[in-house]
Amino acid sequence: MKVVPVAELKVGMYVDAVHQQKGDMKVKTQGRVANENAIAFLKSKGIVSLVIDLEKSDLSDELQQEGQVSAPEEQVKATRKVSVSLEDELTQASALYEEAKHIQKKLLHSIKAGLPVNFAPIKEVSDRFVASLDRNPNALLCMTHLREKDAYLLEHSLNVGILMGAFAQYLELDEDVVSELALAGTLHDIGKIEIPDNILLKPGKLTDDEMVIMKGHVIKGLEVLKKMDGVTERLFNVVAQHHERLDGTGYPMGLDEDDINIYGRMIAIVDAYDAMTADRCYKRGMPPNQALKIILKCTESELDRALVNKFIKYIGVHPVGSLVKLDSEKLSLVTEHNEDNPLSPKVKTFYSFRSNHFVAPKEVNLADKHCREKIASAVRAEDIKINYKKFFAEQIVVAK
């Protein structure tokens, strides 16, 4: 793979992805450049640079017609349709998430013990993540909010895999790319299993020496990946770049924006978001809206502004799976994001603060013109005196 400025783009080059652009126009992510008109079109739409696959490029005059990039048309993203109801998919997603934690735990144990690592089970889980996201992405997105403080490494890795897959689908990337990105997210932090707990779980600020050791988790993870059969170049590079930043302040290579591809830019955003919102044994996670504000601030130098804007548009002010309190004093689970009206998602009410009792779960579309209820505030599960995770498993997942 090579990043090529649009000024150096040639007919026959195989475009793997848009690397940098000034506008928000969405183009095909893959294919050969068919003619000079295609190049002129890309320039006119603010494309600055592209990721080129040199092995697939054909710089001869005889170009294959299949998969060509010909003056792409601007695309208006349609609302993604779901094939399965949230209630039905939650049953499968809940079981899948628990199974995934078990498989990921075995994988990390094998790595720490120096045992041979079986790549197949975690890849199968990742593929099933993508299949679930295809049917109804909101189910697994709900699961990413059911956290345990003592399971950060396990859950963070799975959550980044889910969020990467969901974000890639939102960007309408090719199916094989979505699968690779979901798997890369699941594996991005495997090197942390070799970081001593006194550093990995330290509640205070790390010393300079400790930070050097912590940053070493990326290289350690890449060394593990090199021993696995079936790891693609794209997957490897995503893991390698998840802590790189556009201004060159990231690690381990200190790459600048010209050398960080779109997938590395994506995982930098997703990884930071989940890390900031996660509870750990030594600190509480921050609310999603606060994390998104920090991420947006980072677009001044570290993160890709166009991708951050798209991520925020996808995740929403009140992300799917988060809890909110309505002005009727009812506690509700956000079940579906409303891209046209972010402050009025679909929710499921299940608890009354007025009576301090659970109520029968009820779907409410806050955007409905007849609905008089509004969100009063976001709520953290840790701040309410109920066993939300237990209730979610027993009532929300099985509710029909």
mmCIF file of C-alpha atoms in Angstrom, residues 22-381:
data_model
loop_
_atom_site.group_PDB
_atom_site.id
_atom_site.type_symbol
_atom_site.label_atom_id
_atom_site.label_comp_id
_atom_site.label_asym_id
_atom_site.label_seq_id
_atom_site.Cartn_x
_atom_site.Cartn_y
_atom_site.Cartn_z
ATOM 1 C CA LYS A 22 -11.274 18.485 2.077
ATOM 2 C CA GLY A 23 -14.966 17.900 1.515
ATOM 3 C CA ASP A 24 -17.469 15.305 2.710
ATOM 4 C CA MET A 25 -18.221 13.791 -0.706
ATOM 5 C CA LYS A 26 -18.342 9.999 -0.516
ATOM 6 C CA VAL A 27 -16.639 8.042 -3.299
ATOM 7 C CA LYS A 28 -16.160 4.371 -4.003
ATOM 8 C CA THR A 29 -13.550 2.952 -1.699
ATOM 9 C CA GLN A 30 -11.939 0.552 -4.158
ATOM 10 C CA GLY A 31 -11.287 0.088 -7.853
ATOM 11 C CA ARG A 32 -8.983 1.023 -10.716
ATOM 12 C CA VAL A 33 -8.868 4.543 -12.105
ATOM 13 C CA ALA A 34 -10.505 4.207 -15.507
ATOM 14 C CA ASN A 35 -9.599 7.472 -17.219
ATOM 15 C CA GLU A 36 -8.382 11.044 -16.862
ATOM 16 C CA ASN A 37 -11.949 12.225 -16.299
ATOM 17 C CA ALA A 38 -12.061 10.183 -13.088
ATOM 18 C CA ILE A 39 -8.886 11.883 -11.860
ATOM 19 C CA ALA A 40 -10.261 15.321 -12.722
ATOM 20 C CA PHE A 41 -13.481 14.512 -10.887
ATOM 21 C CA LEU A 42 -11.624 13.434 -7.746
ATOM 22 C CA LYS A 43 -9.614 16.661 -7.792
ATOM 23 C CA SER A 44 -12.750 18.753 -8.229
ATOM 24 C CA LYS A 45 -14.353 17.147 -5.171
ATOM 25 C CA GLY A 46 -11.531 17.962 -2.790
ATOM 26 C CA ILE A 47 -9.716 14.614 -2.706
ATOM 27 C CA VAL A 48 -6.173 15.316 -1.489
ATOM 28 C CA SER A 49 -4.602 11.850 -1.399
ATOM 29 C CA LEU A 50 -5.524 8.206 -1.824
ATOM 30 C CA VAL A 51 -4.306 4.807 -0.638
ATOM 31 C CA ILE A 52 -3.041 2.875 -3.669
ATOM 32 C CA ASP A 53 -2.615 -0.903 -3.815
ATOM 33 C CA LEU A 54 0.453 -1.277 -6.029
ATOM 34 C CA GLU A 55 -0.009 -5.026 -6.447
ATOM 35 C CA LYS A 56 -3.475 -4.545 -7.918
ATOM 36 C CA SER A 57 -2.547 -1.512 -9.998
ATOM 37 C CA ASP A 58 -2.315 -1.938 -13.760
ATOM 38 C CA LEU A 59 -0.458 0.884 -15.448
ATOM 39 C CA SER A 60 -0.698 -0.642 -18.938
ATOM 40 C CA ASP A 61 -3.214 0.559 -21.523
ATOM 41 C CA GLU A 62 -5.355 -2.556 -21.133
ATOM 42 C CA LEU A 63 -7.508 -2.014 -18.081
ATOM 43 C CA GLN A 64 -9.952 -4.533 -16.728
ATOM 44 C CA GLN A 65 -13.484 -3.183 -16.615
ATOM 45 C CA GLU A 66 -14.517 -4.901 -13.387
ATOM 46 C CA GLY A 67 -14.223 -2.700 -10.299
ATOM 47 C CA GLN A 68 -13.055 0.400 -12.163
ATOM 48 C CA VAL A 69 -13.279 3.830 -10.601
ATOM 49 C CA SER A 70 -15.028 5.981 -13.172
ATOM 50 C CA ALA A 71 -16.099 9.520 -12.363
ATOM 51 C CA PRO A 72 -18.008 8.576 -9.204
ATOM 52 C CA GLU A 73 -21.309 10.226 -8.471
ATOM 53 C CA GLU A 74 -22.040 11.916 -5.184
ATOM 54 C CA GLN A 75 -24.015 9.574 -3.008
ATOM 55 C CA VAL A 76 -26.687 10.388 -0.475
ATOM 56 C CA LYS A 77 -26.527 7.856 2.317
ATOM 57 C CA ALA A 78 -29.818 6.082 2.845
ATOM 58 C CA THR A 79 -30.998 5.039 6.277
ATOM 59 C CA ARG A 80 -29.683 1.564 6.943
ATOM 60 C CA LYS A 81 -32.495 -0.978 6.974
ATOM 61 C CA VAL A 82 -32.560 -3.749 9.545
ATOM 62 C CA SER A 83 -33.759 -7.265 8.826
ATOM 63 C CA VAL A 84 -34.374 -8.356 12.429
ATOM 64 C CA SER A 85 -36.125 -6.567 15.286
ATOM 65 C CA LEU A 86 -33.994 -5.267 18.133
ATOM 66 C CA GLU A 87 -35.713 -7.614 20.585
ATOM 67 C CA ASP A 88 -34.943 -10.701 18.499
ATOM 68 C CA GLU A 89 -31.370 -9.658 17.748
ATOM 69 C CA LEU A 90 -30.629 -8.766 21.381
ATOM 70 C CA THR A 91 -31.092 -12.402 22.366
ATOM 71 C CA GLN A 92 -28.428 -13.490 19.887
ATOM 72 C CA ALA A 93 -26.178 -10.500 20.498
ATOM 73 C CA SER A 94 -26.177 -11.005 24.265
ATOM 74 C CA ALA A 95 -25.169 -14.656 23.942
ATOM 75 C CA LEU A 96 -22.583 -13.787 21.290
ATOM 76 C CA TYR A 97 -21.010 -11.071 23.436
ATOM 77 C CA GLU A 98 -20.616 -13.411 26.407
ATOM 78 C CA GLU A 99 -19.168 -16.117 24.160
ATOM 79 C CA ALA A 100 -16.786 -13.570 22.659
ATOM 80 C CA LYS A 101 -15.504 -12.583 26.105
ATOM 81 C CA HIS A 102 -14.780 -16.245 26.851
ATOM 82 C CA ILE A 103 -12.907 -16.740 23.569
ATOM 83 C CA GLN A 104 -10.985 -13.479 23.941
ATOM 84 C CA LYS A 105 -10.014 -14.456 27.484
ATOM 85 C CA LYS A 106 -8.618 -17.782 26.242
ATOM 86 C CA LEU A 107 -6.717 -15.968 23.494
ATOM 87 C CA LEU A 108 -5.119 -13.544 25.938
ATOM 88 C CA HIS A 109 -4.268 -16.397 28.316
ATOM 89 C CA SER A 110 -2.493 -18.273 25.527
ATOM 90 C CA ILE A 111 -0.501 -15.177 24.590
ATOM 91 C CA LYS A 112 0.547 -14.493 28.180
ATOM 92 C CA ALA A 113 1.501 -18.137 28.730
ATOM 93 C CA GLY A 114 3.522 -18.255 25.524
ATOM 94 C CA LEU A 115 1.290 -20.966 24.075
ATOM 95 C CA PRO A 116 0.403 -21.365 20.381
ATOM 96 C CA VAL A 117 -2.368 -18.937 19.446
ATOM 97 C CA ASN A 118 -5.379 -20.170 17.501
ATOM 98 C CA PHE A 119 -6.544 -17.377 15.202
ATOM 99 C CA ALA A 120 -9.707 -19.119 13.965
ATOM 100 C CA PRO A 121 -12.036 -18.756 17.005
ATOM 101 C CA ILE A 122 -11.618 -14.991 17.377
ATOM 102 C CA LYS A 123 -11.995 -14.490 13.629
ATOM 103 C CA GLU A 124 -15.213 -16.494 13.698
ATOM 104 C CA VAL A 125 -16.521 -14.350 16.563
ATOM 105 C CA SER A 126 -15.608 -11.186 14.685
ATOM 106 C CA ASP A 127 -17.402 -12.433 11.570
ATOM 107 C CA ARG A 128 -20.467 -13.138 13.701
ATOM 108 C CA PHE A 129 -20.248 -9.594 15.069
ATOM 109 C CA VAL A 130 -20.468 -8.301 11.506
ATOM 110 C CA ALA A 131 -23.373 -10.633 10.722
ATOM 111 C CA SER A 132 -25.243 -9.332 13.779
ATOM 112 C CA LEU A 133 -24.507 -5.740 12.769
ATOM 113 C CA ASP A 134 -25.897 -6.560 9.335
ATOM 114 C CA ARG A 135 -29.159 -7.791 10.831
ATOM 115 C CA ASN A 136 -29.566 -4.997 13.373
ATOM 116 C CA PRO A 137 -26.544 -2.962 14.537
ATOM 117 C CA ASN A 138 -28.347 -1.585 17.582
ATOM 118 C CA ALA A 139 -28.253 -4.896 19.463
ATOM 119 C CA LEU A 140 -24.471 -5.169 19.737
ATOM 120 C CA LEU A 141 -24.197 -1.417 20.282
ATOM 121 C CA CYS A 142 -26.363 -1.934 23.374
ATOM 122 C CA MET A 143 -23.972 -4.613 24.607
ATOM 123 C CA THR A 144 -21.018 -2.194 24.493
ATOM 124 C CA HIS A 145 -22.602 -0.224 27.346
ATOM 125 C CA LEU A 146 -22.866 -3.174 29.761
ATOM 126 C CA ARG A 147 -19.464 -2.871 31.356
ATOM 127 C CA GLU A 148 -17.636 -4.492 34.243
ATOM 128 C CA LYS A 149 -14.864 -2.486 35.871
ATOM 129 C CA ASP A 150 -12.623 -5.529 36.274
ATOM 130 C CA ALA A 151 -12.966 -6.666 32.650
ATOM 131 C CA TYR A 152 -11.715 -3.551 30.860
ATOM 132 C CA LEU A 153 -9.163 -5.172 28.543
ATOM 133 C CA LEU A 154 -11.608 -7.860 27.432
ATOM 134 C CA GLU A 155 -14.581 -5.580 26.922
ATOM 135 C CA HIS A 156 -12.645 -2.672 25.437
ATOM 136 C CA SER A 157 -11.182 -4.904 22.732
ATOM 137 C CA LEU A 158 -14.568 -6.387 21.849
ATOM 138 C CA ASN A 159 -16.246 -2.982 21.932
ATOM 139 C CA VAL A 160 -13.685 -1.455 19.590
ATOM 140 C CA GLY A 161 -14.234 -4.392 17.243
ATOM 141 C CA ILE A 162 -17.997 -3.833 17.303
ATOM 142 C CA LEU A 163 -17.705 -0.068 16.899
ATOM 143 C CA MET A 164 -15.183 -0.400 14.065
ATOM 144 C CA GLY A 165 -17.482 -2.803 12.238
ATOM 145 C CA ALA A 166 -20.517 -0.589 12.784
ATOM 146 C CA PHE A 167 -18.667 2.592 11.757
ATOM 147 C CA ALA A 168 -17.293 0.892 8.644
ATOM 148 C CA GLN A 169 -20.798 -0.203 7.669
ATOM 149 C CA TYR A 170 -22.054 3.339 8.206
ATOM 150 C CA LEU A 171 -19.328 4.589 5.858
ATOM 151 C CA GLU A 172 -20.492 1.922 3.385
ATOM 152 C CA LEU A 173 -17.072 0.312 3.083
ATOM 153 C CA ASP A 174 -16.830 -2.984 1.233
ATOM 154 C CA GLU A 175 -17.955 -6.072 3.131
ATOM 155 C CA ASP A 176 -14.501 -7.643 3.275
ATOM 156 C CA VAL A 177 -13.069 -4.387 4.628
ATOM 157 C CA VAL A 178 -15.782 -4.222 7.301
ATOM 158 C CA SER A 179 -14.874 -7.744 8.437
ATOM 159 C CA GLU A 180 -11.158 -6.957 8.588
ATOM 160 C CA LEU A 181 -11.721 -3.741 10.532
ATOM 161 C CA ALA A 182 -13.980 -5.460 13.057
ATOM 162 C CA LEU A 183 -11.331 -8.126 13.592
ATOM 163 C CA ALA A 184 -8.561 -5.526 13.809
ATOM 164 C CA GLY A 185 -10.522 -3.695 16.488
ATOM 165 C CA THR A 186 -10.953 -6.902 18.457
ATOM 166 C CA LEU A 187 -7.205 -7.587 18.303
ATOM 167 C CA HIS A 188 -5.845 -4.050 18.557
ATOM 168 C CA ASP A 189 -4.827 -4.232 22.231
ATOM 169 C CA ILE A 190 -3.654 -7.847 22.524
ATOM 170 C CA GLY A 191 -0.154 -6.614 23.344
ATOM 171 C CA LYS A 192 -1.414 -5.188 26.645
ATOM 172 C CA ILE A 193 -1.654 -8.670 28.125
ATOM 173 C CA GLU A 194 2.162 -8.573 28.354
ATOM 174 C CA ILE A 195 2.237 -5.246 30.207
ATOM 175 C CA PRO A 196 2.701 -5.655 34.001
ATOM 176 C CA ASP A 197 -0.508 -5.078 35.975
ATOM 177 C CA ASN A 198 1.157 -2.501 38.218
ATOM 178 C CA ILE A 199 1.534 -0.335 35.115
ATOM 179 C CA LEU A 200 -1.557 -1.385 33.170
ATOM 180 C CA LEU A 201 -3.877 -0.825 36.147
ATOM 181 C CA LYS A 202 -2.050 2.059 37.810
ATOM 182 C CA PRO A 203 -4.616 4.630 38.989
ATOM 183 C CA GLY A 204 -2.260 7.601 38.885
ATOM 184 C CA LYS A 205 -0.166 9.178 36.169
ATOM 185 C CA LEU A 206 2.514 6.924 34.708
ATOM 186 C CA THR A 207 6.158 7.880 35.080
ATOM 187 C CA ASP A 208 8.208 8.433 31.936
ATOM 188 C CA ASP A 209 9.733 4.961 32.259
ATOM 189 C CA GLU A 210 6.327 3.370 32.830
ATOM 190 C CA MET A 211 4.910 5.178 29.808
ATOM 191 C CA VAL A 212 7.657 3.737 27.629
ATOM 192 C CA ILE A 213 6.669 0.259 28.799
ATOM 193 C CA MET A 214 2.964 0.979 28.253
ATOM 194 C CA LYS A 215 3.552 2.255 24.729
ATOM 195 C CA GLY A 216 5.367 -0.991 24.015
ATOM 196 C CA HIS A 217 2.033 -2.830 23.901
ATOM 197 C CA VAL A 218 1.618 -1.945 20.228
ATOM 198 C CA ILE A 219 4.885 -3.593 19.189
ATOM 199 C CA LYS A 220 4.170 -6.575 21.438
ATOM 200 C CA GLY A 221 0.781 -6.960 19.783
ATOM 201 C CA LEU A 222 2.307 -6.824 16.309
ATOM 202 C CA GLU A 223 4.800 -9.509 17.285
ATOM 203 C CA VAL A 224 1.887 -11.751 18.271
ATOM 204 C CA LEU A 225 0.086 -11.044 14.994
ATOM 205 C CA LYS A 226 3.179 -12.012 13.009
ATOM 206 C CA LYS A 227 2.903 -15.504 14.483
ATOM 207 C CA MET A 228 -0.751 -15.900 13.486
ATOM 208 C CA ASP A 229 -1.798 -17.443 10.198
ATOM 209 C CA GLY A 230 -4.351 -15.469 8.212
ATOM 210 C CA VAL A 231 -3.490 -11.954 9.399
ATOM 211 C CA THR A 232 -3.823 -9.614 6.413
ATOM 212 C CA GLU A 233 -1.690 -6.569 5.699
ATOM 213 C CA ARG A 234 -4.660 -4.268 6.258
ATOM 214 C CA LEU A 235 -5.451 -5.822 9.655
ATOM 215 C CA PHE A 236 -1.796 -5.631 10.692
ATOM 216 C CA ASN A 237 -1.525 -1.967 9.721
ATOM 217 C CA VAL A 238 -4.714 -1.003 11.568
ATOM 218 C CA VAL A 239 -3.341 -2.491 14.786
ATOM 219 C CA ALA A 240 0.015 -0.813 14.124
ATOM 220 C CA GLN A 241 -1.582 2.612 13.674
ATOM 221 C CA HIS A 242 -4.215 2.737 16.410
ATOM 222 C CA HIS A 243 -2.120 5.111 18.543
ATOM 223 C CA GLU A 244 -0.671 7.167 15.683
ATOM 224 C CA ARG A 245 -1.799 10.780 15.363
ATOM 225 C CA LEU A 246 -1.933 13.111 12.355
ATOM 226 C CA ASP A 247 0.488 15.637 13.879
ATOM 227 C CA GLY A 248 3.181 13.003 14.430
ATOM 228 C CA THR A 249 2.795 12.872 18.223
ATOM 229 C CA GLY A 250 1.495 9.298 18.273
ATOM 230 C CA TYR A 251 3.342 6.024 18.696
ATOM 231 C CA PRO A 252 5.100 3.677 18.104
ATOM 232 C CA MET A 253 6.346 5.108 14.769
ATOM 233 C CA GLY A 254 5.424 8.770 15.156
ATOM 234 C CA LEU A 255 3.764 8.746 11.734
ATOM 235 C CA ASP A 256 2.312 11.962 10.354
ATOM 236 C CA GLU A 257 -0.889 12.364 8.359
ATOM 237 C CA ASP A 258 0.693 11.434 5.030
ATOM 238 C CA ASP A 259 1.474 7.946 6.329
ATOM 239 C CA ILE A 260 -1.704 7.135 8.277
ATOM 240 C CA ASN A 261 -4.394 5.535 6.140
ATOM 241 C CA ILE A 262 -8.135 5.945 6.551
ATOM 242 C CA TYR A 263 -8.422 2.753 8.611
ATOM 243 C CA GLY A 264 -5.733 3.894 11.043
ATOM 244 C CA ARG A 265 -7.570 7.189 11.358
ATOM 245 C CA MET A 266 -10.830 5.369 12.062
ATOM 246 C CA ILE A 267 -9.479 3.173 14.842
ATOM 247 C CA ALA A 268 -7.746 6.138 16.489
ATOM 248 C CA ILE A 269 -11.192 7.720 16.902
ATOM 249 C CA VAL A 270 -13.034 4.569 17.956
ATOM 250 C CA ASP A 271 -10.331 3.445 20.397
ATOM 251 C CA ALA A 272 -10.189 6.859 22.070
ATOM 252 C CA TYR A 273 -13.988 7.065 22.362
ATOM 253 C CA ASP A 274 -14.436 3.664 23.997
ATOM 254 C CA ALA A 275 -11.432 4.143 26.280
ATOM 255 C CA MET A 276 -12.768 7.470 27.558
ATOM 256 C CA THR A 277 -16.296 6.182 28.190
ATOM 257 C CA ALA A 278 -15.236 2.928 29.880
ATOM 258 C CA ASP A 279 -15.271 2.348 33.625
ATOM 259 C CA ARG A 280 -12.073 0.869 35.007
ATOM 260 C CA CYS A 281 -11.156 -0.486 38.392
ATOM 261 C CA TYR A 282 -9.409 2.789 39.238
ATOM 262 C CA LYS A 283 -11.605 5.402 37.532
ATOM 263 C CA ARG A 284 -15.057 6.086 36.159
ATOM 264 C CA GLY A 285 -15.689 6.526 32.481
ATOM 265 C CA MET A 286 -16.996 9.836 31.210
ATOM 266 C CA PRO A 287 -20.400 10.348 29.569
ATOM 267 C CA PRO A 288 -20.414 9.816 25.780
ATOM 268 C CA ASN A 289 -21.205 13.457 24.994
ATOM 269 C CA GLN A 290 -18.200 14.614 27.029
ATOM 270 C CA ALA A 291 -15.933 12.111 25.273
ATOM 271 C CA LEU A 292 -17.178 13.277 21.872
ATOM 272 C CA LYS A 293 -16.408 16.906 22.781
ATOM 273 C CA ILE A 294 -12.818 15.942 23.620
ATOM 274 C CA ILE A 295 -12.495 13.934 20.410
ATOM 275 C CA LEU A 296 -13.826 16.877 18.402
ATOM 276 C CA LYS A 297 -11.253 19.119 20.077
ATOM 277 C CA CYS A 298 -8.536 16.687 18.993
ATOM 278 C CA THR A 299 -9.377 17.315 15.325
ATOM 279 C CA GLU A 300 -7.362 20.524 15.594
ATOM 280 C CA SER A 301 -4.194 18.468 15.249
ATOM 281 C CA GLU A 302 -4.447 14.768 16.117
ATOM 282 C CA LEU A 303 -7.588 13.227 14.596
ATOM 283 C CA ASP A 304 -9.205 13.327 11.157
ATOM 284 C CA ARG A 305 -11.910 16.022 11.271
ATOM 285 C CA ALA A 306 -14.077 14.609 8.468
ATOM 286 C CA LEU A 307 -14.103 11.136 10.033
ATOM 287 C CA VAL A 308 -14.758 12.501 13.516
ATOM 288 C CA ASN A 309 -17.754 14.445 12.216
ATOM 289 C CA LYS A 310 -19.112 11.292 10.590
ATOM 290 C CA PHE A 311 -18.491 9.255 13.750
ATOM 291 C CA ILE A 312 -20.356 11.800 15.867
ATOM 292 C CA LYS A 313 -23.215 11.845 13.372
ATOM 293 C CA TYR A 314 -23.381 8.056 13.545
ATOM 294 C CA ILE A 315 -23.042 7.643 17.319
ATOM 295 C CA GLY A 316 -25.322 10.538 18.175
ATOM 296 C CA VAL A 317 -25.706 12.770 21.217
ATOM 297 C CA HIS A 318 -27.360 9.894 23.081
ATOM 298 C CA PRO A 319 -25.741 6.688 21.737
ATOM 299 C CA VAL A 320 -27.686 3.466 21.303
ATOM 300 C CA GLY A 321 -27.371 1.476 24.527
ATOM 301 C CA SER A 322 -26.973 4.503 26.769
ATOM 302 C CA LEU A 323 -29.446 5.469 29.497
ATOM 303 C CA VAL A 324 -31.487 8.662 29.681
ATOM 304 C CA LYS A 325 -34.068 10.122 32.056
ATOM 305 C CA LEU A 326 -37.184 11.553 30.456
ATOM 306 C CA ASP A 327 -38.953 14.623 31.799
ATOM 307 C CA SER A 328 -41.658 12.211 32.976
ATOM 308 C CA GLU A 329 -39.082 10.816 35.449
ATOM 309 C CA LYS A 330 -38.830 7.522 33.553
ATOM 310 C CA LEU A 331 -35.491 5.804 33.061
ATOM 311 C CA SER A 332 -35.052 4.682 29.466
ATOM 312 C CA LEU A 333 -32.668 2.762 27.233
ATOM 313 C CA VAL A 334 -31.805 4.407 23.907
ATOM 314 C CA THR A 335 -32.655 1.784 21.283
ATOM 315 C CA GLU A 336 -32.316 3.648 17.998
ATOM 316 C CA HIS A 337 -30.498 6.806 16.934
ATOM 317 C CA ASN A 338 -32.394 9.481 15.022
ATOM 318 C CA GLU A 339 -29.889 11.000 12.610
ATOM 319 C CA ASP A 340 -32.301 13.756 11.551
ATOM 320 C CA ASN A 341 -33.163 14.686 15.143
ATOM 321 C CA PRO A 342 -30.324 13.552 17.455
ATOM 322 C CA LEU A 343 -32.079 14.810 20.598
ATOM 323 C CA SER A 344 -35.133 12.623 19.947
ATOM 324 C CA PRO A 345 -34.073 8.979 19.558
ATOM 325 C CA LYS A 346 -36.225 5.920 20.083
ATOM 326 C CA VAL A 347 -36.102 4.714 23.684
ATOM 327 C CA LYS A 348 -37.471 1.935 25.847
ATOM 328 C CA THR A 349 -38.767 3.034 29.258
ATOM 329 C CA PHE A 350 -38.368 0.512 32.083
ATOM 330 C CA TYR A 351 -38.088 2.274 35.457
ATOM 331 C CA SER A 352 -39.923 5.092 37.239
ATOM 332 C CA PHE A 353 -37.945 7.435 39.472
ATOM 333 C CA ARG A 354 -41.212 8.705 40.943
ATOM 334 C CA SER A 355 -42.284 5.319 42.301
ATOM 335 C CA ASN A 356 -38.771 3.838 42.510
ATOM 336 C CA HIS A 357 -40.017 0.712 40.763
ATOM 337 C CA PHE A 358 -39.438 -1.082 37.493
ATOM 338 C CA VAL A 359 -42.248 -0.700 34.972
ATOM 339 C CA ALA A 360 -43.177 -2.823 31.978
ATOM 340 C CA PRO A 361 -40.725 -1.976 29.150
ATOM 341 C CA LYS A 362 -42.355 0.295 26.583
ATOM 342 C CA GLU A 363 -41.054 1.608 23.253
ATOM 343 C CA VAL A 364 -41.293 5.376 22.816
ATOM 344 C CA ASN A 365 -40.369 7.318 19.679
ATOM 345 C CA LEU A 366 -39.428 10.733 21.008
ATOM 346 C CA ALA A 367 -39.491 12.147 17.476
ATOM 347 C CA ASP A 368 -43.149 11.263 16.997
ATOM 348 C CA LYS A 369 -45.207 14.435 16.613
ATOM 349 C CA HIS A 370 -47.702 13.131 19.166
ATOM 350 C CA CYS A 371 -45.035 12.364 21.777
ATOM 351 C CA ARG A 372 -44.814 14.983 24.512
ATOM 352 C CA GLU A 373 -41.897 13.455 26.369
ATOM 353 C CA LYS A 374 -38.341 14.723 26.060
ATOM 354 C CA ILE A 375 -34.959 13.703 27.399
ATOM 355 C CA ALA A 376 -34.166 15.553 30.612
ATOM 356 C CA SER A 377 -30.641 14.215 31.080
ATOM 357 C CA ALA A 378 -28.222 11.417 30.354
ATOM 358 C CA VAL A 379 -27.844 8.845 33.142
ATOM 359 C CA ARG A 380 -24.963 6.589 34.118
ATOM 360 C CA ALA A 381 -25.895 3.063 35.160
#
